[in-house]
CSV table of C-alpha atoms and ligand atoms in Angstrom, one decimal:
chain,number,residue,atom,x,y,z
A,1,UNK,CA,242.2,7.7,200.2
A,2,UNK,CA,244.3,10.0,198.1
A,3,UNK,CA,244.0,13.7,197.5
A,4,UNK,CA,245.5,16.0,194.9
A,5,UNK,CA,247.5,17.8,197.6
A,6,UNK,CA,250.2,16.1,199.7
A,7,UNK,CA,248.7,14.5,202.8
A,8,UNK,CA,252.2,14.2,204.3
A,9,UNK,CA,252.6,18.0,204.3
A,10,UNK,CA,249.3,18.4,206.0
A,11,UNK,CA,249.7,15.6,208.6
A,12,UNK,CA,253.2,15.1,210.0
A,13,UNK,CA,252.5,11.9,212.0
A,14,UNK,CA,251.0,8.5,211.0
A,15,UNK,CA,248.1,9.2,213.4
A,16,UNK,CA,246.8,12.7,213.9
A,17,UNK,CA,244.2,14.0,216.3
A,18,UNK,CA,241.9,16.8,215.3
A,19,UNK,CA,239.4,18.8,217.2
A,20,UNK,CA,237.0,21.7,216.6
A,21,UNK,CA,239.8,24.1,215.4
A,22,UNK,CA,240.6,21.7,212.5
A,23,UNK,CA,244.3,22.6,212.8
A,24,UNK,CA,246.6,19.6,212.5
A,25,UNK,CA,249.3,19.1,215.2
A,26,UNK,CA,252.6,20.7,214.3
A,27,UNK,CA,251.0,23.4,212.0
A,28,UNK,CA,253.0,26.5,211.7
A,29,UNK,CA,252.5,29.3,209.2
A,30,UNK,CA,250.8,32.7,208.6
A,31,UNK,CA,247.0,33.3,208.3
A,32,UNK,CA,247.0,32.5,204.6
A,33,UNK,CA,248.7,29.1,205.3
A,34,UNK,CA,246.2,28.5,208.1
A,35,UNK,CA,243.3,29.1,205.9
A,36,UNK,CA,244.7,26.8,203.2
A,37,UNK,CA,245.4,24.1,205.8
A,38,UNK,CA,242.0,24.2,207.3
A,39,UNK,CA,240.4,24.0,203.9
A,40,UNK,CA,242.4,20.9,203.1
A,41,UNK,CA,241.7,19.3,206.4
A,42,UNK,CA,238.0,20.0,205.8
A,43,UNK,CA,238.2,18.3,202.4
A,44,UNK,CA,239.8,15.2,204.0
A,45,UNK,CA,237.3,15.0,206.8
A,46,UNK,CA,234.3,15.4,204.4
A,47,UNK,CA,235.7,12.8,202.0
A,48,UNK,CA,236.3,10.3,204.8
A,49,UNK,CA,233.0,11.0,206.4
A,50,UNK,CA,231.2,10.4,203.2
A,51,UNK,CA,233.1,7.1,202.5
A,52,UNK,CA,232.3,6.0,206.1
A,53,UNK,CA,228.6,6.8,205.6
A,54,UNK,CA,228.5,4.9,202.3
A,55,UNK,CA,230.3,1.9,203.9
A,56,UNK,CA,227.7,1.8,206.7
A,57,UNK,CA,224.7,2.4,204.3
A,58,UNK,CA,223.8,5.7,205.9
A,59,UNK,CA,221.9,8.3,203.8
A,60,UNK,CA,224.2,11.1,205.0
A,61,UNK,CA,227.6,11.4,206.7
A,62,UNK,CA,227.7,11.6,210.5
A,63,UNK,CA,231.2,13.1,210.2
A,64,UNK,CA,231.7,16.4,208.4
A,65,UNK,CA,234.2,19.3,209.0
A,66,UNK,CA,231.3,21.5,210.0
A,67,UNK,CA,230.0,19.1,212.6
A,68,UNK,CA,233.4,18.6,214.0
A,69,UNK,CA,233.9,22.4,214.2
A,70,UNK,CA,230.7,22.6,216.2
A,71,UNK,CA,231.4,19.9,218.7
A,72,UNK,CA,233.8,18.8,221.3
A,73,UNK,CA,234.5,15.5,219.5
A,74,UNK,CA,238.0,14.2,218.7
A,75,UNK,CA,238.8,12.8,215.3
A,76,UNK,CA,241.8,10.5,214.7
A,77,UNK,CA,243.1,10.1,211.2
A,78,UNK,CA,245.4,7.3,210.1
A,79,UNK,CA,247.9,8.2,207.4
A,80,UNK,CA,249.9,5.9,205.2
A,81,UNK,CA,252.9,8.1,204.6
A,82,UNK,CA,254.3,5.8,201.8
A,83,UNK,CA,251.2,5.8,199.7
A,84,UNK,CA,250.5,7.9,196.6
A,85,UNK,CA,254.2,8.1,195.5
A,86,UNK,CA,255.2,9.5,198.8
A,87,UNK,CA,252.4,12.1,199.0
A,88,UNK,CA,250.6,10.0,201.6
A,89,UNK,CA,247.0,8.8,201.8
A,90,UNK,CA,244.4,8.8,204.6
A,91,UNK,CA,243.5,5.2,205.4
A,92,UNK,CA,241.3,5.4,208.5
A,93,UNK,CA,239.1,7.7,210.7
A,94,UNK,CA,237.8,7.3,214.2
A,95,UNK,CA,235.6,9.8,216.0
A,96,UNK,CA,235.0,9.9,219.7
A,97,UNK,CA,233.3,12.1,222.2
A,98,UNK,CA,231.1,12.1,225.3
A,99,UNK,CA,227.3,11.9,225.0
A,100,UNK,CA,224.7,12.3,227.7
A,101,UNK,CA,222.8,9.0,227.5
A,102,UNK,CA,220.2,6.9,229.4
A,103,UNK,CA,221.3,3.3,229.3
A,104,UNK,CA,219.7,0.2,230.6
A,105,UNK,CA,221.5,-2.9,231.9
A,106,UNK,CA,220.2,-6.4,231.3
A,107,UNK,CA,218.0,-6.2,234.4
A,108,UNK,CA,216.3,-3.0,233.2
A,109,UNK,CA,218.1,-0.8,235.7
A,110,UNK,CA,218.7,2.6,234.1
A,111,UNK,CA,221.6,4.9,234.4
A,112,UNK,CA,222.2,8.4,233.3
A,113,UNK,CA,225.7,8.7,232.1
A,114,UNK,CA,228.0,10.7,229.9
A,115,UNK,CA,230.4,8.0,228.7
A,116,UNK,CA,233.1,8.3,226.1
A,117,UNK,CA,231.6,7.0,222.9
A,118,UNK,CA,232.8,5.6,219.6
A,119,UNK,CA,230.8,7.9,217.2
A,120,UNK,CA,232.2,6.9,213.8
A,121,UNK,CA,234.9,4.5,212.7
A,122,UNK,CA,236.1,3.7,209.2
A,123,UNK,CA,239.0,2.1,207.5
A,124,UNK,CA,239.3,2.6,203.7
A,125,UNK,CA,237.6,-0.2,201.8
A,126,UNK,CA,240.8,-1.4,200.2
A,127,UNK,CA,242.6,-1.7,203.6
A,128,UNK,CA,240.1,-3.3,205.8
A,129,UNK,CA,241.0,-6.5,207.7
A,130,UNK,CA,244.7,-5.7,207.6
A,131,UNK,CA,245.0,-4.6,211.2
A,132,UNK,CA,244.7,-0.8,210.6
A,133,UNK,CA,241.5,-0.5,212.5
A,134,UNK,CA,243.1,-2.1,215.6
A,135,UNK,CA,246.1,0.2,215.3
A,136,UNK,CA,243.9,3.3,215.2
A,137,UNK,CA,241.6,2.1,218.0
A,138,UNK,CA,244.5,1.2,220.2
A,139,UNK,CA,246.0,4.7,219.7
A,140,UNK,CA,242.7,6.2,220.7
A,141,UNK,CA,242.4,4.0,223.8
A,142,UNK,CA,245.8,5.0,224.9
A,143,UNK,CA,245.3,8.7,224.3
A,144,UNK,CA,241.9,8.8,226.1
A,145,UNK,CA,243.0,6.4,228.8
A,146,UNK,CA,239.9,4.3,228.5
A,147,UNK,CA,239.1,0.6,228.2
A,148,UNK,CA,236.8,-0.5,225.3
A,149,UNK,CA,234.3,-2.0,227.7
A,150,UNK,CA,233.7,1.4,229.3
A,151,UNK,CA,232.7,3.0,226.0
A,152,UNK,CA,229.3,3.3,224.4
A,153,UNK,CA,229.2,2.6,220.7
A,154,UNK,CA,226.9,4.5,218.4
A,155,UNK,CA,225.1,2.3,215.8
A,156,UNK,CA,227.8,-0.3,215.5
A,157,UNK,CA,227.9,-2.2,212.2
A,158,UNK,CA,228.3,-6.0,212.2
A,159,UNK,CA,231.9,-5.4,211.2
A,160,UNK,CA,232.5,-3.3,214.3
A,161,UNK,CA,230.8,-5.8,216.5
A,162,UNK,CA,233.1,-8.4,215.0
A,163,UNK,CA,236.1,-6.2,215.5
A,164,UNK,CA,235.3,-5.6,219.2
A,165,UNK,CA,234.7,-9.3,219.8
A,166,UNK,CA,237.9,-10.3,218.0
A,167,UNK,CA,240.3,-7.8,219.5
A,168,UNK,CA,238.8,-7.1,222.9
A,169,UNK,CA,236.7,-10.2,223.7
A,170,UNK,CA,233.5,-8.1,223.8
A,171,UNK,CA,230.4,-10.2,223.1
A,172,UNK,CA,226.7,-10.2,223.8
A,173,UNK,CA,226.2,-6.5,223.3
A,174,UNK,CA,223.4,-4.8,225.4
A,175,UNK,CA,221.5,-2.9,222.7
A,176,UNK,CA,219.9,0.3,223.7
A,177,UNK,CA,216.8,2.0,222.4
A,178,UNK,CA,218.9,5.0,221.3
A,179,UNK,CA,220.9,2.8,218.9
A,180,UNK,CA,223.9,2.7,221.2
A,181,UNK,CA,225.5,-0.5,222.3
A,182,UNK,CA,227.3,-1.2,225.6
A,183,UNK,CA,228.7,-4.3,227.1
A,184,UNK,CA,228.2,-5.9,230.5
A,185,UNK,CA,231.4,-4.5,232.0
A,186,UNK,CA,230.1,-1.0,231.2
A,187,UNK,CA,227.9,-1.0,234.3
A,188,UNK,CA,229.1,-0.9,237.8
A,189,UNK,CA,228.9,-4.3,239.5
A,190,UNK,CA,226.1,-4.9,241.9
A,191,UNK,CA,228.6,-5.3,244.7
A,192,UNK,CA,230.2,-1.9,243.9
A,193,UNK,CA,226.8,-0.3,244.0
A,194,UNK,CA,225.9,-1.8,247.3
A,195,UNK,CA,229.3,-0.9,248.9
A,196,UNK,CA,229.1,2.7,247.6
A,197,UNK,CA,225.5,3.1,248.8
A,198,UNK,CA,226.5,1.7,252.3
A,199,UNK,CA,229.3,4.3,252.5
A,200,UNK,CA,227.0,7.1,251.5
A,201,UNK,CA,224.3,6.0,253.9
A,202,UNK,CA,226.8,6.0,256.8
A,203,UNK,CA,228.2,9.4,255.8
A,204,UNK,CA,225.0,11.1,255.1
A,205,UNK,CA,224.4,13.8,257.8
A,206,UNK,CA,220.7,14.3,256.9
A,207,UNK,CA,217.9,12.2,255.7
A,208,UNK,CA,218.2,13.3,252.1
A,209,UNK,CA,219.6,10.2,250.5
A,210,UNK,CA,220.3,11.0,246.9
A,211,UNK,CA,222.9,8.4,246.1
A,212,UNK,CA,225.7,9.2,243.7
A,213,UNK,CA,227.2,6.0,242.5
A,214,UNK,CA,230.6,6.0,241.0
A,215,UNK,CA,230.5,3.3,238.3
A,216,UNK,CA,233.5,1.2,237.4
A,217,UNK,CA,234.3,3.3,234.4
A,218,UNK,CA,234.6,6.5,236.5
A,219,UNK,CA,231.2,7.6,235.2
A,220,UNK,CA,228.5,8.5,237.6
A,221,UNK,CA,225.0,7.3,237.6
A,222,UNK,CA,222.5,9.0,239.7
A,223,UNK,CA,219.4,7.6,241.4
A,224,UNK,CA,217.3,9.1,244.0
A,225,UNK,CA,216.8,6.7,246.9
A,226,UNK,CA,213.5,8.3,247.9
A,227,UNK,CA,210.3,9.1,246.1
A,228,UNK,CA,209.1,7.8,242.8
A,229,UNK,CA,212.5,6.5,241.7
A,230,UNK,CA,213.7,5.2,245.0
A,231,UNK,CA,211.0,2.7,245.6
A,232,UNK,CA,212.1,-0.9,245.1
A,233,UNK,CA,210.7,-2.2,241.8
A,234,UNK,CA,210.8,-5.3,239.7
A,235,UNK,CA,213.1,-5.3,236.7
A,236,UNK,CA,211.7,-3.2,233.9
A,237,UNK,CA,210.1,-5.7,231.5
A,238,UNK,CA,210.1,-3.2,228.6
A,239,UNK,CA,213.9,-2.8,229.1
A,240,UNK,CA,214.3,-6.5,229.2
A,241,UNK,CA,212.3,-7.0,226.0
A,242,UNK,CA,214.3,-4.4,224.2
A,243,UNK,CA,217.6,-5.6,225.4
A,244,UNK,CA,217.4,-9.3,224.7
B,1,COA,N1,233.2,-8.6,207.8
B,1,COA,C1,233.2,-9.1,209.1
B,1,COA,N2,234.1,-8.6,210.1
B,1,COA,C2,235.0,-7.7,209.7
B,1,COA,C3,235.0,-7.1,208.4
B,1,COA,C4,234.1,-7.6,207.5
B,1,COA,N3,234.1,-7.2,206.2
B,1,COA,N4,236.0,-6.2,208.4
B,1,COA,C5,236.5,-6.2,209.7
B,1,COA,N5,235.9,-7.1,210.5
B,1,COA,C6,236.2,-7.4,211.9
B,1,COA,C7,236.6,-8.8,212.0
B,1,COA,O1,236.5,-9.2,213.3
B,1,COA,C8,238.0,-8.8,211.6
B,1,COA,O2,238.7,-10.0,212.0
B,1,COA,P1,238.9,-11.2,210.9
B,1,COA,O3,239.4,-10.6,209.7
B,1,COA,O4,239.8,-12.1,211.6
B,1,COA,O5,237.5,-11.8,210.8
B,1,COA,C9,238.5,-7.6,212.3
B,1,COA,O6,237.4,-6.7,212.2
B,1,COA,C10,239.7,-7.0,211.6
B,1,COA,O7,240.4,-6.1,212.4
B,1,COA,P2,241.1,-4.9,211.8
B,1,COA,O8,241.8,-5.3,210.5
B,1,COA,O9,242.0,-4.2,212.8
B,1,COA,O10,239.9,-4.0,211.4
B,1,COA,P3,239.6,-3.0,210.1
B,1,COA,O11,240.9,-2.3,209.7
B,1,COA,O12,238.9,-3.8,209.1
B,1,COA,O13,238.6,-1.9,210.8
B,1,COA,C11,236.3,-1.4,210.8
B,1,COA,C12,237.4,-2.3,211.3
B,1,COA,C13,235.0,-1.8,211.4
B,1,COA,C14,236.6,0.1,211.1
B,1,COA,C15,236.3,-1.6,209.2
B,1,COA,O14,235.9,-2.9,208.9
B,1,COA,C16,235.3,-0.6,208.5
B,1,COA,O15,235.7,0.5,208.2
B,1,COA,N6,234.1,-1.1,208.2
B,1,COA,C17,233.1,-0.3,207.4
B,1,COA,C18,232.6,0.9,208.3
B,1,COA,C19,232.0,0.4,209.5
B,1,COA,O16,231.3,-0.6,209.6
B,1,COA,N7,232.3,1.2,210.6
B,1,COA,C20,231.7,1.0,211.9
B,1,COA,C21,230.6,1.8,212.1
B,1,COA,S1,230.1,2.3,213.7
């Protein structure tokens, strides 16, 4: 996506990370320059957000400068520095952030987690299927120190499901009621849970057994071992219906 101003002057690297202050890395200048820069960055974000929404058939963008400003999300922009006669063009956008979610595994077991999420992902229509998405996604994984299987994906399109399958071998998504998708490796393994619970049972000085399970992705799921939620129960059939 091209702009009337020089993208290369705004963004000095091929992939830039933005947060709520909307100031690109490497910015230097006075207040007036800052104001001008933030305005241009906002224009880029809004244009890419709109294009992404259109590509996904959404009625309104999920990524805007205002929303980024009021969040703790991270936005990665991919820049083609050679495009537009050397002025540069923005070719991709990936937004991530943590969300508090209830997720169900295939057995209907529920977890309360705050995983890192893929919230929006877009490669310019003229550049899709040329490896740019992979490049941007890999950069994000490295920066955030996370594996794709440990992330929750918000409303993934068929293209994104195909992308995750092709590049990361992720298949059979576990679809959630909240429109997020996770994969089997997202959940702690049953053996991890049992082991963790055994340790906590041994260490617990009192009878209050509220277990805190560290899941494989470093996230925590909480479940009370006593009371209403602690009683053994069959797999939740509603969960199973919705997930299969
Ligand atoms: N149809 C089906 N699969 C597609 C696809 C399409 N039009 N475009 C990309 N993919 C998947 C395929 O698995 C493809 O591999 P293939 O070409 O061998 O079939 C793979 O992604 C290509 O990888 P890569 O070139 O690195 O991805 P990309 O640059 O196309 O970026 C998306 C992937 C999803 C970001 C991009 O396709 C896009 O912006 N789509 C529109 C917006 C969207 O759906 N975003 C996700 C919303 S959550």
